[in-house]
């Protein structure tokens, strides 16, 4: 049986693509291997949103070139997909001549076609027909691409304009996933609230929630990533009303300074951003909210950075993903703005935000001490980090709350089960507790 190995870096969209590609390969009779040197096909699913991610892809490619050169007999096919692959591939081909296939994001059927026996290549691959997942959770892309063109971002150039999948198609995929044991789906889009604006009846994300909410066996619905301007009252109401939709929002703010936001062409002011966060907190007091921040963007002064710091201290998010700005070739900022904040200053600012957020997350999580949380089991602790000793004879499990916080606890349950856990210990990064038979209070 031929074997494949997939290496994935980057966002949840890439993870979703890799899962579907793996499912397709398995439909063709291929078997997964964790060791690239044993594979007949090695796929790199790449990301170029940050320089660091791009470099990781490039150094993996270097290792694969060496692998291909020294293979005695087994010369694996190498495929590169994801955001490293733009419209034109001639530059990539010149740089990496040992790569057999370049496939644009979501175009993973190109990889499948390349490994299919010649006689089978007549039919068209529609990847949604073989959704598959190894656990109780699954990503479901519902809108591809992005129309926003923030000046720092490469995504619209690599993933194209926004294209929503019809409700009926998404609902069918979720039904198939649930039939195969999935209990929680995360609906994905670069700007997920833009869902539906390009479809004939202009359905909204709220309509999509309602369309899949009553699928029997589906326990939780999540959605990622939010764009502040696209977040409507209707969507927030739907999250509040529909019990299966988890009250967790990831709403990137990127900067706490209006001038920098305008330079990034984010399309909103801080006051508009605050309104969205405050509305969610008013209507959904238990909601968890995370954000993304870029420090050291072109021309960012100490004072402008301080405003980002102050905003985070004021809004006290559950989580902050912080990145130091790195210019991405082809973007508006790369073409028109000077990357003039020294690297050391960027790193200092990044560490200042990390330190601030660690304290905030510790406080925010400490408020959960003693509460009862609904947790979906993802696995046993031993599978990931080694068994911990305790007087409790039950295994140590881990899972997530509705607010996407990781909980380690002693209990007895299977992956995908929802259990109630009394939180006994908290930190900035996770929660610990004990499974109980008590009911979570509404
Ligand atoms: S909203 Fe902006 S940052 Fe997000 S994917 Fe689109 S262009 Fe990139």
CSV table of C-alpha atoms and ligand atoms in Angstrom, one decimal:
chain,number,residue,atom,x,y,z
A,1,UNK,CA,0.0,0.0,0.0
A,2,UNK,CA,1.5,3.4,-0.9
A,3,UNK,CA,2.2,5.8,2.0
A,4,UNK,CA,1.8,9.5,2.4
A,5,UNK,CA,3.0,12.1,4.9
A,6,UNK,CA,1.4,15.5,5.2
A,7,UNK,CA,3.2,18.4,7.1
A,8,UNK,CA,0.9,21.3,7.9
A,9,UNK,CA,1.7,24.8,9.2
A,10,UNK,CA,-0.5,27.9,9.5
A,11,UNK,CA,-4.2,28.5,10.0
A,12,UNK,CA,-7.2,26.2,10.6
A,13,UNK,CA,-8.0,26.5,6.8
A,14,UNK,CA,-4.8,24.7,6.1
A,15,UNK,CA,-5.6,22.0,8.7
A,16,UNK,CA,-9.0,21.6,7.1
A,17,UNK,CA,-7.4,21.2,3.7
A,18,UNK,CA,-4.9,18.7,5.0
A,19,UNK,CA,-7.6,16.6,6.6
A,20,UNK,CA,-9.6,16.5,3.4
A,21,UNK,CA,-6.5,15.7,1.3
A,22,UNK,CA,-5.7,12.8,3.8
A,23,UNK,CA,-9.3,11.6,3.4
A,24,UNK,CA,-9.0,11.7,-0.4
A,25,UNK,CA,-5.7,9.8,-0.3
A,26,UNK,CA,-7.2,7.1,1.9
A,27,UNK,CA,-10.1,6.8,-0.5
A,28,UNK,CA,-7.5,6.0,-3.1
A,29,UNK,CA,-6.0,3.3,-0.9
A,30,UNK,CA,-3.1,5.2,0.5
A,31,UNK,CA,-1.9,4.9,4.1
A,32,UNK,CA,-0.6,7.6,6.4
A,33,UNK,CA,3.0,7.5,7.8
A,34,UNK,CA,4.4,9.9,10.4
A,35,UNK,CA,7.9,9.4,8.8
A,36,UNK,CA,8.5,11.4,5.6
A,37,UNK,CA,11.4,9.1,4.8
A,38,UNK,CA,9.0,6.1,4.5
A,39,UNK,CA,6.5,8.0,2.3
A,40,UNK,CA,5.8,7.7,-1.4
A,41,UNK,CA,4.2,11.1,-1.3
A,42,UNK,CA,5.2,14.0,1.0
A,43,UNK,CA,2.9,17.0,1.0
A,44,UNK,CA,3.9,20.4,2.6
A,45,UNK,CA,0.8,22.5,3.3
A,46,UNK,CA,2.5,25.9,3.7
A,47,UNK,CA,1.8,29.3,5.1
A,48,UNK,CA,3.4,32.6,4.2
A,49,UNK,CA,1.3,34.9,6.4
A,50,UNK,CA,4.3,35.4,8.7
A,51,UNK,CA,7.9,35.3,7.7
A,52,UNK,CA,8.6,32.6,10.4
A,53,UNK,CA,6.0,30.3,9.0
A,54,UNK,CA,7.4,30.8,5.5
A,55,UNK,CA,10.9,30.0,6.7
A,56,UNK,CA,9.8,26.8,8.3
A,57,UNK,CA,8.3,25.7,4.9
A,58,UNK,CA,11.5,26.6,3.1
A,59,UNK,CA,13.7,24.7,5.5
A,60,UNK,CA,11.4,21.6,5.3
A,61,UNK,CA,11.7,21.8,1.5
A,62,UNK,CA,15.5,21.8,1.9
A,63,UNK,CA,15.3,18.6,4.0
A,64,UNK,CA,13.0,17.0,1.4
A,65,UNK,CA,15.4,17.8,-1.4
A,66,UNK,CA,18.1,16.0,0.5
A,67,UNK,CA,15.7,13.1,1.2
A,68,UNK,CA,14.9,12.8,-2.5
A,69,UNK,CA,18.5,12.9,-3.5
A,70,UNK,CA,19.7,10.3,-1.1
A,71,UNK,CA,16.7,7.9,-1.5
A,72,UNK,CA,17.9,4.6,-2.7
A,73,UNK,CA,15.1,3.3,-4.8
A,74,UNK,CA,12.2,5.2,-2.9
A,75,UNK,CA,12.0,8.6,-4.5
A,76,UNK,CA,8.9,10.2,-3.0
A,77,UNK,CA,6.7,12.5,-4.9
A,78,UNK,CA,6.8,16.0,-3.3
A,79,UNK,CA,3.8,18.3,-3.4
A,80,UNK,CA,3.6,21.8,-2.1
A,81,UNK,CA,0.2,23.4,-1.4
A,82,UNK,CA,-1.1,26.3,0.6
A,83,UNK,CA,-0.4,30.0,0.6
A,84,UNK,CA,3.2,29.6,-0.7
A,85,UNK,CA,1.7,28.8,-4.1
A,86,UNK,CA,0.4,31.9,-6.0
A,87,UNK,CA,-1.2,32.2,-9.4
A,88,UNK,CA,2.1,31.7,-11.1
A,89,UNK,CA,4.4,28.9,-10.2
A,90,UNK,CA,7.3,29.4,-12.6
A,91,UNK,CA,9.4,31.2,-9.8
A,92,UNK,CA,8.7,28.3,-7.4
A,93,UNK,CA,9.6,25.7,-10.0
A,94,UNK,CA,12.9,27.4,-10.7
A,95,UNK,CA,13.7,27.6,-7.0
A,96,UNK,CA,12.5,24.1,-6.1
A,97,UNK,CA,12.9,22.0,-9.2
A,98,UNK,CA,12.6,18.7,-7.2
A,99,UNK,CA,8.9,19.5,-6.3
A,100,UNK,CA,6.5,17.4,-8.5
A,101,UNK,CA,3.2,19.3,-7.8
A,102,UNK,CA,2.4,22.8,-6.7
A,103,UNK,CA,-1.3,23.2,-5.7
A,104,UNK,CA,-2.9,26.5,-4.7
A,105,UNK,CA,-4.8,26.7,-1.4
A,106,UNK,CA,-7.9,24.5,-1.5
A,107,UNK,CA,-6.9,23.0,-4.9
A,108,UNK,CA,-5.7,19.8,-3.3
A,109,UNK,CA,-7.5,17.8,-5.9
A,110,UNK,CA,-4.4,18.7,-8.0
A,111,UNK,CA,-2.4,16.6,-5.6
A,112,UNK,CA,-4.8,13.7,-5.8
A,113,UNK,CA,-4.9,13.8,-9.6
A,114,UNK,CA,-1.1,13.7,-9.6
A,115,UNK,CA,-1.0,10.4,-7.7
A,116,UNK,CA,-4.0,8.7,-9.2
A,117,UNK,CA,-3.6,5.9,-11.7
A,118,UNK,CA,-3.9,7.3,-15.2
A,119,UNK,CA,-7.1,5.4,-16.0
A,120,UNK,CA,-8.9,7.0,-13.0
A,121,UNK,CA,-8.1,10.6,-13.7
A,122,UNK,CA,-11.2,11.2,-15.9
A,123,UNK,CA,-13.6,12.0,-13.1
A,124,UNK,CA,-13.6,15.3,-11.2
A,125,UNK,CA,-12.7,15.3,-7.5
A,126,UNK,CA,-15.1,17.1,-5.2
A,127,UNK,CA,-13.3,17.0,-1.9
A,128,UNK,CA,-16.4,17.6,0.2
A,129,UNK,CA,-17.6,14.2,-0.8
A,130,UNK,CA,-15.1,12.5,1.5
A,131,UNK,CA,-15.0,14.5,4.7
A,132,UNK,CA,-13.2,12.5,7.3
A,133,UNK,CA,-11.7,13.3,10.7
A,134,UNK,CA,-9.7,11.4,13.3
A,135,UNK,CA,-11.4,12.9,16.3
A,136,UNK,CA,-14.6,14.4,17.7
A,137,UNK,CA,-14.0,17.9,16.3
A,138,UNK,CA,-13.7,19.0,12.7
A,139,UNK,CA,-13.1,22.2,10.7
A,140,UNK,CA,-15.6,23.0,8.0
A,141,UNK,CA,-14.6,25.9,5.6
A,142,UNK,CA,-17.7,27.8,4.8
A,143,UNK,CA,-16.3,30.8,3.0
A,144,UNK,CA,-13.0,30.9,1.1
A,145,UNK,CA,-10.8,33.9,0.4
A,146,UNK,CA,-11.0,37.5,1.5
A,147,UNK,CA,-12.1,40.8,0.0
A,148,UNK,CA,-10.6,43.1,2.6
A,149,UNK,CA,-7.1,43.7,1.4
A,150,UNK,CA,-5.6,44.8,4.7
A,151,UNK,CA,-2.3,46.4,3.7
A,152,UNK,CA,-0.1,43.8,5.6
A,153,UNK,CA,-1.9,40.7,4.5
A,154,UNK,CA,-1.1,38.2,1.7
A,155,UNK,CA,-4.3,36.1,2.1
A,156,UNK,CA,-6.5,37.8,-0.6
A,157,UNK,CA,-3.7,37.3,-3.2
A,158,UNK,CA,-3.2,33.7,-2.4
A,159,UNK,CA,-6.8,32.6,-1.5
A,160,UNK,CA,-8.7,34.9,-3.8
A,161,UNK,CA,-12.0,36.7,-3.3
A,162,UNK,CA,-14.7,35.6,-0.9
A,163,UNK,CA,-16.6,32.6,-2.1
A,164,UNK,CA,-19.3,31.1,0.1
A,165,UNK,CA,-20.4,27.5,0.0
A,166,UNK,CA,-24.1,27.0,-0.3
A,167,UNK,CA,-25.9,26.2,2.9
A,168,UNK,CA,-27.1,22.9,1.6
A,169,UNK,CA,-23.6,21.8,0.8
A,170,UNK,CA,-22.2,22.8,4.2
A,171,UNK,CA,-25.2,21.1,6.0
A,172,UNK,CA,-24.5,17.9,4.0
A,173,UNK,CA,-20.9,17.9,5.0
A,174,UNK,CA,-21.7,18.4,8.6
A,175,UNK,CA,-24.3,15.6,8.5
A,176,UNK,CA,-21.7,13.3,7.0
A,177,UNK,CA,-19.1,14.3,9.6
A,178,UNK,CA,-21.6,13.7,12.5
A,179,UNK,CA,-22.5,10.3,11.1
A,180,UNK,CA,-18.8,9.5,11.3
A,181,UNK,CA,-18.6,10.5,15.0
A,182,UNK,CA,-17.9,14.3,14.9
A,183,UNK,CA,-19.6,16.1,17.8
A,184,UNK,CA,-18.2,19.7,17.3
A,185,UNK,CA,-17.7,21.6,14.1
A,186,UNK,CA,-15.8,24.9,13.6
A,187,UNK,CA,-17.1,26.9,10.7
A,188,UNK,CA,-14.2,28.6,9.0
A,189,UNK,CA,-13.6,31.7,7.0
A,190,UNK,CA,-10.9,34.3,7.0
A,191,UNK,CA,-13.8,36.7,7.7
A,192,UNK,CA,-16.5,34.2,8.6
A,193,UNK,CA,-19.3,36.7,9.2
A,194,UNK,CA,-19.0,37.7,5.5
A,195,UNK,CA,-20.6,34.3,4.8
A,196,UNK,CA,-23.4,34.3,2.2
A,197,UNK,CA,-23.1,37.8,0.8
A,198,UNK,CA,-22.2,36.3,-2.6
A,199,UNK,CA,-24.9,33.6,-2.6
A,200,UNK,CA,-28.2,34.1,-4.4
A,201,UNK,CA,-30.5,34.6,-1.4
A,202,UNK,CA,-27.7,36.3,0.6
A,203,UNK,CA,-28.0,34.0,3.7
A,204,UNK,CA,-26.1,35.1,6.8
A,205,UNK,CA,-23.8,33.2,9.1
A,206,UNK,CA,-26.8,33.2,11.5
A,207,UNK,CA,-28.9,31.4,8.9
A,208,UNK,CA,-26.1,28.8,8.5
A,209,UNK,CA,-26.1,28.3,12.3
A,210,UNK,CA,-29.8,27.7,12.2
A,211,UNK,CA,-29.6,25.3,9.2
A,212,UNK,CA,-27.2,23.0,11.0
A,213,UNK,CA,-28.2,23.5,14.6
A,214,UNK,CA,-30.7,20.7,14.8
A,215,UNK,CA,-28.5,18.0,13.2
A,216,UNK,CA,-29.0,15.1,15.5
A,217,UNK,CA,-25.7,14.1,17.3
A,218,UNK,CA,-24.0,17.5,16.7
A,219,UNK,CA,-23.2,18.9,20.1
A,220,UNK,CA,-21.3,22.1,19.5
A,221,UNK,CA,-20.8,24.7,16.7
A,222,UNK,CA,-17.9,27.1,16.7
A,223,UNK,CA,-16.9,29.8,14.1
A,224,UNK,CA,-13.6,31.5,13.2
A,225,UNK,CA,-12.4,34.2,12.4
A,226,UNK,CA,-14.4,37.3,13.0
A,227,UNK,CA,-14.0,40.6,11.2
A,228,UNK,CA,-15.3,43.4,13.4
A,229,UNK,CA,-17.1,45.3,10.6
A,230,UNK,CA,-19.0,42.1,9.5
A,231,UNK,CA,-20.3,41.2,13.0
A,232,UNK,CA,-24.0,42.0,12.9
A,233,UNK,CA,-26.5,42.1,15.8
A,234,UNK,CA,-28.3,39.1,14.1
A,235,UNK,CA,-25.2,37.0,14.4
A,236,UNK,CA,-24.6,37.9,18.1
A,237,UNK,CA,-28.3,37.2,18.8
A,238,UNK,CA,-28.0,33.8,17.1
A,239,UNK,CA,-25.0,32.9,19.3
A,240,UNK,CA,-27.0,33.9,22.3
A,241,UNK,CA,-30.2,32.0,21.3
A,242,UNK,CA,-28.8,28.8,19.9
A,243,UNK,CA,-27.6,26.5,22.6
A,244,UNK,CA,-25.2,24.5,20.4
A,245,UNK,CA,-23.3,27.6,19.2
A,246,UNK,CA,-20.5,28.3,21.6
A,247,UNK,CA,-20.1,31.8,23.0
A,248,UNK,CA,-16.5,32.2,21.9
A,249,UNK,CA,-15.4,34.9,19.5
A,250,UNK,CA,-11.9,35.5,17.9
A,251,UNK,CA,-12.0,39.2,16.7
A,252,UNK,CA,-8.6,40.5,15.6
A,253,UNK,CA,-8.1,44.2,16.4
A,254,UNK,CA,-4.5,44.3,15.1
A,255,UNK,CA,-3.7,47.7,16.7
A,256,UNK,CA,-5.0,50.0,19.4
A,257,UNK,CA,-4.3,53.2,17.4
A,258,UNK,CA,-6.6,54.7,14.8
A,259,UNK,CA,-3.8,56.0,12.6
A,260,UNK,CA,-2.2,52.6,12.5
A,261,UNK,CA,-5.6,50.9,11.8
A,262,UNK,CA,-6.1,53.3,8.9
A,263,UNK,CA,-2.6,52.6,7.6
A,264,UNK,CA,-3.4,48.9,7.8
A,265,UNK,CA,-6.7,49.6,6.0
A,266,UNK,CA,-8.6,47.6,8.5
A,267,UNK,CA,-11.8,49.5,7.8
A,268,UNK,CA,-12.9,50.3,11.3
A,269,UNK,CA,-12.1,52.7,14.1
A,270,UNK,CA,-11.3,51.7,17.7
A,271,UNK,CA,-14.6,53.2,18.8
A,272,UNK,CA,-16.4,50.8,16.4
A,273,UNK,CA,-14.3,47.9,17.6
A,274,UNK,CA,-15.1,48.7,21.2
A,275,UNK,CA,-18.8,48.8,20.4
A,276,UNK,CA,-18.7,45.3,19.0
A,277,UNK,CA,-16.9,43.9,22.1
A,278,UNK,CA,-19.1,45.7,24.5
A,279,UNK,CA,-22.2,44.6,22.7
A,280,UNK,CA,-21.1,40.9,22.9
A,281,UNK,CA,-20.3,41.3,26.6
A,282,UNK,CA,-23.7,43.0,27.3
A,283,UNK,CA,-25.7,40.3,25.5
A,284,UNK,CA,-23.5,37.3,26.4
A,285,UNK,CA,-21.9,38.0,29.7
A,286,UNK,CA,-20.2,34.5,29.7
A,287,UNK,CA,-18.6,35.0,26.3
A,288,UNK,CA,-14.9,34.4,25.9
A,289,UNK,CA,-13.2,36.8,23.4
A,290,UNK,CA,-9.8,36.5,21.9
A,291,UNK,CA,-8.0,38.9,19.6
A,292,UNK,CA,-4.9,39.2,17.3
A,293,UNK,CA,-2.4,42.0,17.5
A,294,UNK,CA,0.5,43.0,15.2
A,295,UNK,CA,3.3,45.1,16.9
A,296,UNK,CA,5.9,47.1,15.0
A,297,UNK,CA,3.8,47.8,11.9
A,298,UNK,CA,5.2,50.4,9.6
A,299,UNK,CA,5.8,53.7,11.4
A,300,UNK,CA,4.4,52.5,14.7
A,301,UNK,CA,5.7,54.9,17.4
A,302,UNK,CA,6.2,54.2,21.1
A,303,UNK,CA,3.0,56.2,21.8
A,304,UNK,CA,1.0,54.2,19.2
A,305,UNK,CA,2.3,51.0,20.6
A,306,UNK,CA,1.3,52.2,24.1
A,307,UNK,CA,-2.3,52.7,22.9
A,308,UNK,CA,-2.4,49.0,21.8
A,309,UNK,CA,-1.1,48.1,25.3
A,310,UNK,CA,-3.8,50.3,26.9
A,311,UNK,CA,-6.5,48.9,24.8
A,312,UNK,CA,-5.6,45.3,25.8
A,313,UNK,CA,-5.4,46.3,29.4
A,314,UNK,CA,-8.9,47.9,29.1
A,315,UNK,CA,-10.7,45.1,27.2
A,316,UNK,CA,-9.1,42.2,29.0
A,317,UNK,CA,-9.4,39.5,26.4
A,318,UNK,CA,-9.3,35.8,27.3
A,319,UNK,CA,-6.5,35.3,24.8
A,320,UNK,CA,-4.2,37.5,22.6
A,321,UNK,CA,-2.3,36.2,19.6
A,322,UNK,CA,0.6,38.7,19.1
A,323,UNK,CA,2.9,38.8,16.2
A,324,UNK,CA,5.8,41.1,15.2
A,325,UNK,CA,5.2,42.7,11.8
A,326,UNK,CA,7.1,41.2,8.9
A,327,UNK,CA,6.6,42.6,5.4
A,328,UNK,CA,5.0,40.1,3.0
A,329,UNK,CA,6.2,40.5,-0.6
A,330,UNK,CA,3.3,41.5,-2.9
A,331,UNK,CA,1.2,43.2,-0.2
A,332,UNK,CA,0.2,46.9,-0.2
A,333,UNK,CA,2.4,47.6,2.8
A,334,UNK,CA,5.4,45.9,1.2
A,335,UNK,CA,4.9,48.0,-1.9
A,336,UNK,CA,4.2,51.4,-0.3
A,337,UNK,CA,5.3,51.6,3.3
A,338,UNK,CA,8.7,51.5,5.0
A,339,UNK,CA,9.3,48.6,7.4
A,340,UNK,CA,11.0,51.1,9.7
A,341,UNK,CA,10.6,49.7,13.3
A,342,UNK,CA,13.8,48.0,14.3
A,343,UNK,CA,13.6,44.2,14.8
A,344,UNK,CA,14.7,44.5,18.5
A,345,UNK,CA,12.0,47.1,19.2
A,346,UNK,CA,9.4,44.8,17.6
A,347,UNK,CA,10.6,41.9,19.8
A,348,UNK,CA,10.5,44.1,22.9
A,349,UNK,CA,7.0,45.2,22.2
A,350,UNK,CA,5.9,41.6,21.5
A,351,UNK,CA,7.3,40.5,24.9
A,352,UNK,CA,5.6,43.5,26.7
A,353,UNK,CA,2.2,42.4,25.2
A,354,UNK,CA,2.9,38.8,26.1
A,355,UNK,CA,3.7,39.7,29.7
A,356,UNK,CA,0.6,41.9,30.0
A,357,UNK,CA,-1.6,39.2,28.6
A,358,UNK,CA,-0.3,36.5,30.8
A,359,UNK,CA,-1.4,38.5,33.9
A,360,UNK,CA,-4.8,39.3,32.4
A,361,UNK,CA,-5.4,35.7,31.3
A,362,UNK,CA,-4.4,34.5,34.8
A,363,UNK,CA,-7.0,36.9,36.3
A,364,UNK,CA,-9.7,36.1,33.8
A,365,UNK,CA,-9.3,32.3,34.3
A,366,UNK,CA,-9.1,32.7,38.1
A,367,UNK,CA,-12.7,33.9,38.0
A,368,UNK,CA,-13.6,30.4,36.8
A,369,UNK,CA,-12.3,28.8,40.0
A,370,UNK,CA,-15.1,26.8,41.7
A,371,UNK,CA,-17.4,27.0,38.7
A,372,UNK,CA,-18.9,24.1,36.9
A,373,UNK,CA,-17.9,24.0,33.2
A,374,UNK,CA,-19.3,21.9,30.3
A,375,UNK,CA,-16.2,20.2,28.7
A,376,UNK,CA,-16.0,18.2,25.5
A,377,UNK,CA,-13.5,15.4,26.0
A,378,UNK,CA,-10.7,15.4,23.4
A,379,UNK,CA,-8.5,12.7,24.8
A,380,UNK,CA,-6.4,11.3,27.7
A,381,UNK,CA,-3.6,13.4,29.2
A,382,UNK,CA,-1.2,10.5,28.8
A,383,UNK,CA,-1.7,10.7,25.0
A,384,UNK,CA,-0.2,14.2,25.0
A,385,UNK,CA,1.8,14.9,28.0
A,386,UNK,CA,2.4,11.9,30.3
A,387,UNK,CA,0.1,10.6,33.1
A,388,UNK,CA,0.0,12.7,36.3
A,389,UNK,CA,-0.1,11.0,39.7
A,390,UNK,CA,-3.2,11.6,41.9
A,391,UNK,CA,-5.3,10.0,44.6
A,392,UNK,CA,-8.1,10.0,42.0
A,393,UNK,CA,-8.0,6.5,40.4
A,394,UNK,CA,-9.7,7.8,37.2
A,395,UNK,CA,-7.6,8.8,34.2
A,396,UNK,CA,-6.5,12.3,33.5
A,397,UNK,CA,-8.5,13.6,30.6
A,398,UNK,CA,-8.4,16.9,28.7
A,399,UNK,CA,-11.0,18.8,26.8
A,400,UNK,CA,-12.3,22.3,26.1
A,401,UNK,CA,-15.0,24.5,27.6
A,402,UNK,CA,-17.5,26.3,25.5
A,403,UNK,CA,-15.2,29.3,25.8
A,404,UNK,CA,-12.3,27.3,24.2
A,405,UNK,CA,-10.3,26.9,27.4
A,406,UNK,CA,-8.3,23.7,27.9
A,407,UNK,CA,-9.2,21.8,31.0
A,408,UNK,CA,-7.3,18.9,32.5
A,409,UNK,CA,-9.3,16.8,34.9
A,410,UNK,CA,-9.8,13.4,36.4
A,411,UNK,CA,-12.9,11.6,35.1
A,412,UNK,CA,-14.3,8.7,33.1
A,413,UNK,CA,-15.5,9.5,29.6
A,414,UNK,CA,-14.8,9.0,25.9
A,415,UNK,CA,-13.6,11.6,23.3
A,416,UNK,CA,-16.6,13.6,22.1
A,417,UNK,CA,-18.6,13.2,25.3
A,418,UNK,CA,-19.8,16.3,27.1
A,419,UNK,CA,-19.1,16.2,30.9
A,420,UNK,CA,-19.4,18.7,33.7
A,421,UNK,CA,-16.1,19.6,35.4
A,422,UNK,CA,-15.7,21.5,38.7
A,423,UNK,CA,-12.7,23.9,38.2
A,424,UNK,CA,-10.3,23.6,41.1
A,425,UNK,CA,-7.1,25.2,39.8
A,426,UNK,CA,-6.4,27.8,37.2
A,427,UNK,CA,-3.5,29.4,35.4
A,428,UNK,CA,-3.0,31.8,32.4
A,429,UNK,CA,-2.9,28.8,30.1
A,430,UNK,CA,-5.3,26.2,31.3
A,431,UNK,CA,-7.7,25.0,33.9
A,432,UNK,CA,-7.7,21.9,36.1
A,433,UNK,CA,-10.7,20.2,37.8
A,434,UNK,CA,-12.7,17.1,38.6
A,435,UNK,CA,-15.6,15.6,36.7
A,436,UNK,CA,-18.9,15.7,38.7
A,437,UNK,CA,-22.4,14.5,38.2
A,438,UNK,CA,-23.6,18.0,39.0
A,439,UNK,CA,-25.5,20.1,36.4
A,440,UNK,CA,-24.1,23.2,35.0
A,441,UNK,CA,-26.3,26.2,36.1
A,442,UNK,CA,-27.9,28.1,33.2
B,1,LIG,S1,-9.4,40.6,6.9
B,1,LIG,FE1,-7.4,41.5,6.4
B,1,LIG,S2,-6.0,40.3,7.7
B,1,LIG,FE2,-7.9,39.1,7.6
B,1,LIG,S3,-7.5,37.7,5.8
B,1,LIG,FE3,-8.6,39.5,5.0
B,1,LIG,S4,-6.9,40.9,4.3
B,1,LIG,FE4,-6.0,39.3,5.7
